[in-house]
Amino acid sequence: MPKMGSKKLEICISWSMLIWVVVVLSLQHLVGCQDVGDYNEIDNPAVLPLITQFVYSRMSNLTAVISRDISNRSTFCIKDPEADWNQAFNFSSNLDFLTKCIQKTGGDITRRICTAAEMKFYFNNLFQPSSIDNYLKPNKNCNLTSWVSGCEPGWACSIGLNQPVDLENSKEIPARTRSCQACCEGFFCPHGLTCMIPCPLGSHCPLSRLNRATGVCEPYSYQLPPGQPNHTCGGANIWADVGSSSEIFCLAGSYCPTTVQKISCSSGHYCRMGSTSETPCFKLTSCDANSPSQNIHAYGIMLIAALITLLLIIYNCSDQVLTTRERRLAKSREAAARSARETARARQRWKAAKDIAKKHASGLQAHFSRTFSRKKHPEELKILDQAKSEIDEDLYPTCSNSSITSLTSPAPSKGNKKEPGDLMQIMHEIEHDPDSYEGISLGIEDPNTKRHMPKGKEVNTHSQIFKYAYTQIEKEKAMQQQNKDLTFSGVVSLATDTEIKKRPLIEISFKDLTLTLKAKNKHLLRCVTGKIKPGRITAVMGPSGAGKTTFLSALAGKAIGCSMTGLILINGKNESVHSYKKIIGFVPQDDIVHGNLTVEENLWFSAHCRLSAYMSKPDKVLIVERVIESLGLQSVRDSLVGTVEKRGISGGQRKRVNVGLEMVMEPSLLILDEPTSGLDSASSQLLLRALRREALEGVNICMVVHQPSYALFKMFDDLVLLAKGGLIVYHGPVKKVEEYFAGLGINVPERVNPPDHYIDILEGIVKSSASSSVNYKELPLRWMLHNGYPIPPDMQKYAAGLVMSPVELNPDHGTDPTSTGMGEQSFAGELWQDVKSNVEFHRDKIRHNFLKSSDLSHRRTPGVFQQYRYFLGRISKQRLREAKIQAADYLILFLAGACLGSITKPSDQTFGATGYAHSIIAVSLLCKIAALRSFSLEKLQYWRESASGMSSVAYFLAKDTFDHFNTVVKPVVYLSMYYFFTNPRSSFADNYIVMLCLLYCVTGIAYVLAIFFEPGPAQLWSVLLPVVLTLIATQPNKSEVLKFVAKLCYPNWALEAFVIANAERYYGVWLITRCGSLMKTGYNLHYWGLCIFILVLIGLFSRVVAFFGMITFKKK
């Protein structure tokens, strides 16, 4: 057995050596014959595969040369030349078609294959518009003088036997006119060339058959040449774009593993046009046999269902968290308030019991004193009475002597206080006449001084914080009750109470203040002189057109479009009022509050952003709770303020919230424009009592009022009465106004409200009494003469007839309208003057918006980042309450995706460009209109908040940050329908990224439109821009100017990104289609990242423009 095994081994080795010798000899023969194409061993089964590999290697070298040459000029459509050419011409997996062609041509296949020069000639002709009807330009072999049968479509010829073959020669076309015959399967022979080019992968190139009925060689569309009876149908004749050569593309529903084999797609798979293999369908999708695509609608439905579920979870959970949190806070607040009230009542009961015990003790002491004491001590009583009189004189220097001497009871000592008999009446008079005492210190306290916090424990929990706040409030209520009774001991306690926090004082004095409207050279205020003091409430009154609001705007530094003369001094210094912006509150005439926030949320937001950053949370809670309590808003604290569309709290409550927004920031100067308009008498008095409490802390309060009741009128400390033309008629204490006018012979009739009577006189409706010779037009002049103020020159002639002391003539305080009046101008002159005035007005407005002044308020409010957090929290609550609007936006976008996806028929020749263009228009239009709401609906609120010192950067960033949520979600909503209906070749991720950047871009543009235009024009531009810009971007045969304009249009870059992402998935037989389409549109396969970058850049640039527009053109 071992001998037999060794013999078999020797025989095997001998046969192996023999086979290798044959192979080597054959290869040597091939190497020697490759130049002449003489393959004599093609019938040898052992040698034919080697010949096939050898021919394929030469074809591979040829395609490599062509790929390098063409890719240099076709970089716009070829991203990776090696990969693209491998996907088109890598036949290594199956070379059967090449073996058959070798056998068919008798071994001279290399003499029939096109050289590099001929292939370049063919491909160059494809991309030239002069090629018509698939004819190539005349060449060496096919021209007017030489037209062999190989020049016909589907036929090819061979090179001469003695002519060397160099397939890689890319410069010269060889003479090829011998032995013409039909093209091989798997190759195509163009009309006008006498050589064969291998068909790319994804094509089907069988031999054609003649349809005798039509005379057409099927499946191709060429006909036999007339007059040549021996000519038969050949092979394929063209490879071009899908529109010109769709017959060689492997049909949809089938796949072609080789260029000569076509197989129907099996069930559970789908085959797109030009496929080389069948693609398995996803789960949950339906794919029948011969299906060109998979039905993935189920995935779209699943995606939108998952998205809806996620949004519902987010909205419901967030709303539930907020509701639960608010409910817990409300419980803690109510428990703390209840505990504080019970403690206060217990304290009152204890005090009452203590007072009763003291009274009984005092009675017993007096009884024993009368029993055991025989002589009283009048000197001691006299000294005590004298001391008490001195105290009263210091506290109330304006009280009458009779009132003071009536205080004859013993002075209260520490631990034993007793009220005098007549003191109650005096204290009531002091309450109704606050100007009668000036003994309360209103000095400036150290801004770093903290309030009295509970000692021995820290206040951290909500319960502890609310308990601290309501305990303080109850103490203040008790103190106010004592002050209402205002006993002597109460006055002393009030004067020495350190619990009352004193704020930094702001006193505003103005001298010869004159405001002139630049456009019309009209005086709005004239020669207004006076002072508004801290700790007092000043009412500004006058008829319509008297300049009341202008006066407040001038004090607040908000008057624009006017030229101002005179002085406005802050605490006696010539400083800008903007330097104290952080401690100045301005309540506008309109109730500018956030309607989709609750009362408490509005107040808390203002407190968070405008109170000191160093203030503790318990103190902030105390301030907010005190304002809610003092304004009578407890019952509606958790109610939405409401908007025009959605009913909220009442108008009077809304007015009080408008005032409360400024009260919670603890201002030192509070300016209010008609805060009592629209309020009933009870609400007005409630508001005035709250302001009185603010004045107790040293706040300087100035307000415009219309027709106050007599009770309300007596609650003011000072009055500024203006006449028409902005002239002052009276400025002083309210208690002396009737005395002043009585001195002029103007007496208030019985049962007539004094302020109404004075305004009627200034309006000229009511004439002064018959005993008075004063004309209402003389009243401003009378006031100037009364105080010795300079008289403007144009009023000197009226002053001449009045019997007064000599007055000073000051020409700087006014101008004579007759001397400075301009003559009648022409229409052009008036038009030019109006344009000039308008430009100056906008210039002044921009200058005011960018006005920078040093901060003298000594209050450090939260920084940009902290305010950004507060803004973000506020916006999140607003958006949660606008969930229905958000749902409507998503629904409309969802329906748009479904409609466009169902009616769009994706074209493989344009890679779905038409559908993407429609998508860009729809998404841009819908998302722009939705994004307009971010800024257009809150312009008034922003103008008010920015004027108060809140950060514009934080506001803008918070708005934009929350809009990113929509930017992320909306592409998913749209593509969940559009993508799964159209089923493009590009991936969902590619489409999502482009759509995401598109939404980021159009959202920024919407910001610009919302800020620069009113809501109506902004919506019109939002509709117009996407349509016009997309039409420009998709305009065919654009001129150079139009091409430049298209580069500036965002739809051009979005469409290019969509098309590039889709075109990149077309390869193999689609290569020429891809290059032709991209060349026609001017797109570049390498520019997908650039398109994404430009979309993001446009979005960023739009946001920068929107932000600068917001801070530049904001209304003061």
CSV table of N, CA and C in Angstrom, one decimal, residues 132 150 509 772:
chain,number,residue,atom,x,y,z
A,132,ILE,N,-27.2,65.9,-32.2
A,132,ILE,CA,-28.6,65.8,-32.5
A,132,ILE,C,-28.9,64.4,-33.0
A,150,GLY,N,-20.0,49.4,-40.3
A,150,GLY,CA,-19.7,49.5,-38.9
A,150,GLY,C,-20.1,50.9,-38.3
A,509,SER,N,-35.7,117.9,39.8
A,509,SER,CA,-36.1,119.3,39.7
A,509,SER,C,-35.9,119.8,38.2
A,772,SER,N,-64.2,137.8,39.6
A,772,SER,CA,-62.9,137.7,39.2
A,772,SER,C,-62.7,138.2,37.7
